[in-house]
Each structure stands twice: as structure tokens, then as C-alpha cells.
């Protein structure tokens, strides 16, 4: 036991040295493409108003960011990762296995828009429509409680009230938090409308999730990477197509694209804030506690992000389209941020 303890101490010391030996002069941030514009805005303000260098930010997707962030401690690994969904238990376990200590900060909310070109009519969809249009396997159209490979080619086949145009949806890849959130909030929300599938959740959660979350692979859903600009360009060229991306990006491109109504509610700042728009999700960033005090400026960057003038109701991130937290949540996470509260497995 004594030898094992000695090995652990030596390993910890080596780890500390690997961090401090060649510390970076700027903060390294990875993660969500949805959080990217918000984090970039904060980083630019931080670089202009403090003595620290502007952080470098890479848009890798929430899953890709977590993978890089949790890979280890040391300046070759990022200091912060952004996410448009909460860190998964499996990701946290990977962090823990690699000695990464994590602080979680919820920063606000965002809606997921299902948008099309303004050259087309605004659609009114339900989550059931979205599930039937995009799931790999769907309930048999004959009404029996069986599943078949998705047979729907047009929106009108899914719902007679929708246009008679081919289903073509441009969306994010599996590494994206937007994809995860869309699968959970939109597709699963529609999937649960079928009682025989909903009943599976208690009996076989894995099978239930597979049905509700798996996206068809026959060309109706087109993975467009983490580049939301590319989706907008393609929607401009094909007015019949739909695209999936965050509300803030919809706001930035409101002269070109429009959000579909979901369950009769259009995506707006107000409808996401009051949760009447059903496809909305939380936004986070995660800090590597091990790097605080080693890479300069991390605590100060956190302080800039959690100032009232940044993430408050009238803060500059709200002007960019982020939906702020209520006062109680904001105070709670501001306290966690200041104390660098460490996440634990029991938090999941």
C-alpha cells in the first residue's frame, strides 16, 4: 500500500510539473458551436479590458470538446470546454480517470430552431412530425404496434397538413450538443406520443432511446458539420429544405431564414424564456480547476463571464440572443464559479 501511495504522489507531482513547465500565455477553449459566439464575445471583451491575452476558442462541438478537455492535465490540453447540453456522466468519468477536476457553470438557455428560407412558407410542425420525418425506424403506418424502416419521403406523407415536398433536413453531426438536444427534446418528445414505444422506457431504456434518438441514414437527414453558416447558405439555394441550429444563429440571420412553429409556438426570446417553445436547452462551460493559477487569466475570464453586465437580463450576451438565467439560478452558479466548486459523481 505504501508503494502504491508513493507512486500516486510521484505521479501527481509529475502531473503538476507537466502543467507548469511550459504554461501557455492564453486560455485555450474548445466545445459547442452554439456557445462559440457567446464565448467569443466574452473573450474579445476580456482581451480588450484586462491585461490578459484574448483566449483562443475552437468550435469542436460539445462532444468533441469534452473529449479534448477530459483527455488530461497539462498545457497540451484545453482549459475550458463549452457545451450546449450538460456534461454526460461517461464524460465526467473520463475526466476523473485522467485526473481532471471540473467546475460546472450554467450560463443561460438557447432554443433549437427548425428553420427554412424566407422564400418559403413558415411551417407549423409538431414534435411527432419531426420524429416521423427523421427517425430511422418509425411505427408501421398500418397502425400495428410494430416498427419499420422510415418509409416517409415527403412532409405531406408525415402529416397531410404539411407541404408535398421531399423531406430534406440539414443538421449537426453526432458530436454536436445541438444534435443531442434535438434528439432528446424534439424527436423523443414526438416518439413518446406513441404509447407502445413510451411503455418501453421502463422495461428497456436502451431500446427506447435507440428508437427515439436514432436518425435515418437514407439521405433525408444531411449532416452539415458544425458550420451553421453552411446550413444557411444551403437553405438559400434550396427553399424546400429545413435546417437545424441554435436560436441565436436564427436571430443573426433573420433576414434570410425563419423558424418553424413547434406545437404552434415560434422560437422567440420570450417563448424560450418562458419555456412555451418546447425545443430549448441549457448552455454551459466547464473549467479545468487543475489549470487555475497555472495558465494566466482563467479566474478573471470566469469573473468576466459571470458579471451581471455580461450574462444578466440586460447583459451583452442577451443582446446576442442568449436567454439569461433567472436571478436565483444566476446567483447560485455565480457562487459556484467564484469558489470553483468541484463537480462530483454524485451530481449526476
PDB file of C-alpha atoms in Angstrom, residues 95-213:
ATOM      1  CA  UNK A  95     -12.212  13.392 -16.778  1.00  0.00           C
ATOM      2  CA  UNK A  96     -11.882  11.817 -13.336  1.00  0.00           C
ATOM      3  CA  UNK A  97      -9.871   8.874 -14.671  1.00  0.00           C
ATOM      4  CA  UNK A  98      -7.397  11.342 -16.193  1.00  0.00           C
ATOM      5  CA  UNK A  99      -7.093  13.462 -13.051  1.00  0.00           C
ATOM      6  CA  UNK A 100      -9.134  16.372 -14.407  1.00  0.00           C
ATOM      7  CA  UNK A 101     -11.007  18.365 -11.746  1.00  0.00           C
ATOM      8  CA  UNK A 102     -14.090  20.103 -13.134  1.00  0.00           C
ATOM      9  CA  UNK A 103     -16.166  23.159 -12.250  1.00  0.00           C
ATOM     10  CA  UNK A 104     -19.558  23.387 -13.973  1.00  0.00           C
ATOM     11  CA  UNK A 105     -21.151  26.736 -14.843  1.00  0.00           C
ATOM     12  CA  UNK A 106     -24.641  27.023 -16.352  1.00  0.00           C
ATOM     13  CA  UNK A 107     -24.706  30.301 -18.281  1.00  0.00           C
ATOM     14  CA  UNK A 108     -28.145  30.502 -19.935  1.00  0.00           C
ATOM     15  CA  UNK A 109     -30.519  28.882 -22.382  1.00  0.00           C
ATOM     16  CA  UNK A 110     -30.946  28.627 -26.133  1.00  0.00           C
ATOM     17  CA  UNK A 111     -33.695  27.356 -28.401  1.00  0.00           C
ATOM     18  CA  UNK A 112     -33.149  24.959 -31.286  1.00  0.00           C
ATOM     19  CA  UNK A 113     -34.674  26.343 -34.448  1.00  0.00           C
ATOM     20  CA  UNK A 114     -36.031  24.213 -37.294  1.00  0.00           C
ATOM     21  CA  UNK A 115     -35.711  26.843 -39.991  1.00  0.00           C
ATOM     22  CA  UNK A 116     -36.255  27.341 -43.697  1.00  0.00           C
ATOM     23  CA  UNK A 117     -35.670  30.061 -46.262  1.00  0.00           C
ATOM     24  CA  UNK A 118     -37.817  33.167 -46.074  1.00  0.00           C
ATOM     25  CA  UNK A 119     -38.613  32.450 -49.733  1.00  0.00           C
ATOM     26  CA  UNK A 120     -40.820  29.594 -48.453  1.00  0.00           C
ATOM     27  CA  UNK A 121     -43.865  29.498 -46.216  1.00  0.00           C
ATOM     28  CA  UNK A 122     -43.304  29.234 -42.485  1.00  0.00           C
ATOM     29  CA  UNK A 123     -44.046  25.696 -41.362  1.00  0.00           C
ATOM     30  CA  UNK A 124     -46.033  24.674 -38.298  1.00  0.00           C
ATOM     31  CA  UNK A 125     -44.677  21.357 -37.039  1.00  0.00           C
ATOM     32  CA  UNK A 126     -45.216  19.108 -34.061  1.00  0.00           C
ATOM     33  CA  UNK A 127     -42.562  17.037 -32.329  1.00  0.00           C
ATOM     34  CA  UNK A 128     -44.434  13.996 -33.622  1.00  0.00           C
ATOM     35  CA  UNK A 129     -43.974  15.305 -37.188  1.00  0.00           C
ATOM     36  CA  UNK A 130     -40.243  15.719 -36.592  1.00  0.00           C
ATOM     37  CA  UNK A 131     -39.887  12.214 -35.160  1.00  0.00           C
ATOM     38  CA  UNK A 132     -41.783  10.604 -38.040  1.00  0.00           C
ATOM     39  CA  UNK A 133     -39.816  12.590 -40.620  1.00  0.00           C
ATOM     40  CA  UNK A 134     -36.346  11.958 -39.199  1.00  0.00           C
ATOM     41  CA  UNK A 135     -36.262   8.747 -37.149  1.00  0.00           C
ATOM     42  CA  UNK A 136     -34.505   5.706 -38.558  1.00  0.00           C
ATOM     43  CA  UNK A 137     -37.375   3.421 -37.545  1.00  0.00           C
ATOM     44  CA  UNK A 138     -40.986   4.507 -37.052  1.00  0.00           C
ATOM     45  CA  UNK A 139     -44.328   2.916 -36.153  1.00  0.00           C
ATOM     46  CA  UNK A 140     -45.846   0.964 -39.035  1.00  0.00           C
ATOM     47  CA  UNK A 141     -48.225   3.247 -40.964  1.00  0.00           C
ATOM     48  CA  UNK A 142     -50.761   0.386 -40.971  1.00  0.00           C
ATOM     49  CA  UNK A 143     -51.457   1.149 -37.314  1.00  0.00           C
ATOM     50  CA  UNK A 144     -49.977  -2.017 -35.865  1.00  0.00           C
ATOM     51  CA  UNK A 145     -47.654  -1.706 -32.892  1.00  0.00           C
ATOM     52  CA  UNK A 146     -44.577  -2.634 -34.870  1.00  0.00           C
ATOM     53  CA  UNK A 147     -41.623  -0.690 -36.216  1.00  0.00           C
ATOM     54  CA  UNK A 148     -40.494  -0.361 -39.829  1.00  0.00           C
ATOM     55  CA  UNK A 149     -37.660   1.417 -41.621  1.00  0.00           C
ATOM     56  CA  UNK A 150     -38.760   5.005 -42.198  1.00  0.00           C
ATOM     57  CA  UNK A 151     -40.917   4.995 -45.380  1.00  0.00           C
ATOM     58  CA  UNK A 152     -41.779   8.716 -45.477  1.00  0.00           C
ATOM     59  CA  UNK A 153     -40.442  10.635 -48.459  1.00  0.00           C
ATOM     60  CA  UNK A 154     -42.433  13.882 -48.226  1.00  0.00           C
ATOM     61  CA  UNK A 155     -43.724  16.080 -45.394  1.00  0.00           C
ATOM     62  CA  UNK A 156     -47.276  15.559 -46.655  1.00  0.00           C
ATOM     63  CA  UNK A 157     -46.911  11.797 -46.094  1.00  0.00           C
ATOM     64  CA  UNK A 158     -45.945  12.556 -42.483  1.00  0.00           C
ATOM     65  CA  UNK A 159     -48.850  14.964 -41.964  1.00  0.00           C
ATOM     66  CA  UNK A 160     -51.484  15.840 -44.615  1.00  0.00           C
ATOM     67  CA  UNK A 161     -51.434  19.459 -43.406  1.00  0.00           C
ATOM     68  CA  UNK A 162     -47.791  19.868 -44.456  1.00  0.00           C
ATOM     69  CA  UNK A 163     -46.440  20.681 -47.954  1.00  0.00           C
ATOM     70  CA  UNK A 164     -45.960  17.994 -50.590  1.00  0.00           C
ATOM     71  CA  UNK A 165     -42.183  18.447 -50.745  1.00  0.00           C
ATOM     72  CA  UNK A 166     -39.347  15.995 -50.143  1.00  0.00           C
ATOM     73  CA  UNK A 167     -38.011  15.691 -46.603  1.00  0.00           C
ATOM     74  CA  UNK A 168     -34.538  17.230 -46.560  1.00  0.00           C
ATOM     75  CA  UNK A 169     -33.162  18.415 -43.234  1.00  0.00           C
ATOM     76  CA  UNK A 170     -29.658  19.808 -42.802  1.00  0.00           C
ATOM     77  CA  UNK A 171     -28.374  19.367 -39.286  1.00  0.00           C
ATOM     78  CA  UNK A 172     -25.427  18.838 -36.962  1.00  0.00           C
ATOM     79  CA  UNK A 173     -23.363  15.629 -36.563  1.00  0.00           C
ATOM     80  CA  UNK A 174     -23.471  13.226 -33.575  1.00  0.00           C
ATOM     81  CA  UNK A 175     -20.625  15.096 -31.818  1.00  0.00           C
ATOM     82  CA  UNK A 176     -22.795  18.207 -31.546  1.00  0.00           C
ATOM     83  CA  UNK A 177     -24.690  19.206 -28.421  1.00  0.00           C
ATOM     84  CA  UNK A 178     -27.367  20.602 -30.727  1.00  0.00           C
ATOM     85  CA  UNK A 179     -27.854  17.120 -32.175  1.00  0.00           C
ATOM     86  CA  UNK A 180     -28.052  15.581 -28.689  1.00  0.00           C
ATOM     87  CA  UNK A 181     -30.550  18.165 -27.517  1.00  0.00           C
ATOM     88  CA  UNK A 182     -32.652  17.935 -30.674  1.00  0.00           C
ATOM     89  CA  UNK A 183     -32.842  14.149 -30.325  1.00  0.00           C
ATOM     90  CA  UNK A 184     -33.860  14.385 -26.675  1.00  0.00           C
ATOM     91  CA  UNK A 185     -36.255  17.341 -26.855  1.00  0.00           C
ATOM     92  CA  UNK A 186     -37.755  17.157 -30.345  1.00  0.00           C
ATOM     93  CA  UNK A 187     -37.534  13.575 -31.547  1.00  0.00           C
ATOM     94  CA  UNK A 188     -38.064  11.881 -28.197  1.00  0.00           C
ATOM     95  CA  UNK A 189     -40.826  14.384 -27.495  1.00  0.00           C
ATOM     96  CA  UNK A 190     -42.608  13.093 -30.612  1.00  0.00           C
ATOM     97  CA  UNK A 191     -41.630   9.470 -30.063  1.00  0.00           C
ATOM     98  CA  UNK A 192     -43.380   9.442 -26.666  1.00  0.00           C
ATOM     99  CA  UNK A 193     -46.694  10.209 -28.377  1.00  0.00           C
ATOM    100  CA  UNK A 194     -46.824   6.516 -29.329  1.00  0.00           C
ATOM    101  CA  UNK A 195     -47.944   4.648 -26.217  1.00  0.00           C
ATOM    102  CA  UNK A 196     -46.343   1.317 -27.142  1.00  0.00           C
ATOM    103  CA  UNK A 197     -42.937   3.000 -27.545  1.00  0.00           C
ATOM    104  CA  UNK A 198     -43.342   5.112 -24.411  1.00  0.00           C
ATOM    105  CA  UNK A 199     -44.043   1.965 -22.401  1.00  0.00           C
ATOM    106  CA  UNK A 200     -40.603   0.606 -23.389  1.00  0.00           C
ATOM    107  CA  UNK A 201     -38.813   3.264 -21.351  1.00  0.00           C
ATOM    108  CA  UNK A 202     -39.321   1.438 -18.045  1.00  0.00           C
ATOM    109  CA  UNK A 203     -38.715  -2.029 -19.499  1.00  0.00           C
ATOM    110  CA  UNK A 204     -35.745  -1.406 -21.789  1.00  0.00           C
ATOM    111  CA  UNK A 205     -34.402   2.146 -21.665  1.00  0.00           C
ATOM    112  CA  UNK A 206     -31.634   1.421 -24.175  1.00  0.00           C
ATOM    113  CA  UNK A 207     -34.070   0.105 -26.803  1.00  0.00           C
ATOM    114  CA  UNK A 208     -36.425   3.011 -26.151  1.00  0.00           C
ATOM    115  CA  UNK A 209     -33.631   5.554 -26.618  1.00  0.00           C
ATOM    116  CA  UNK A 210     -32.441   3.783 -29.765  1.00  0.00           C
ATOM    117  CA  UNK A 211     -35.866   4.137 -31.358  1.00  0.00           C
ATOM    118  CA  UNK A 212     -36.425   7.725 -30.257  1.00  0.00           C
ATOM    119  CA  UNK A 213     -32.939   9.145 -30.910  1.00  0.00           C
TER     120      UNK A 213
END
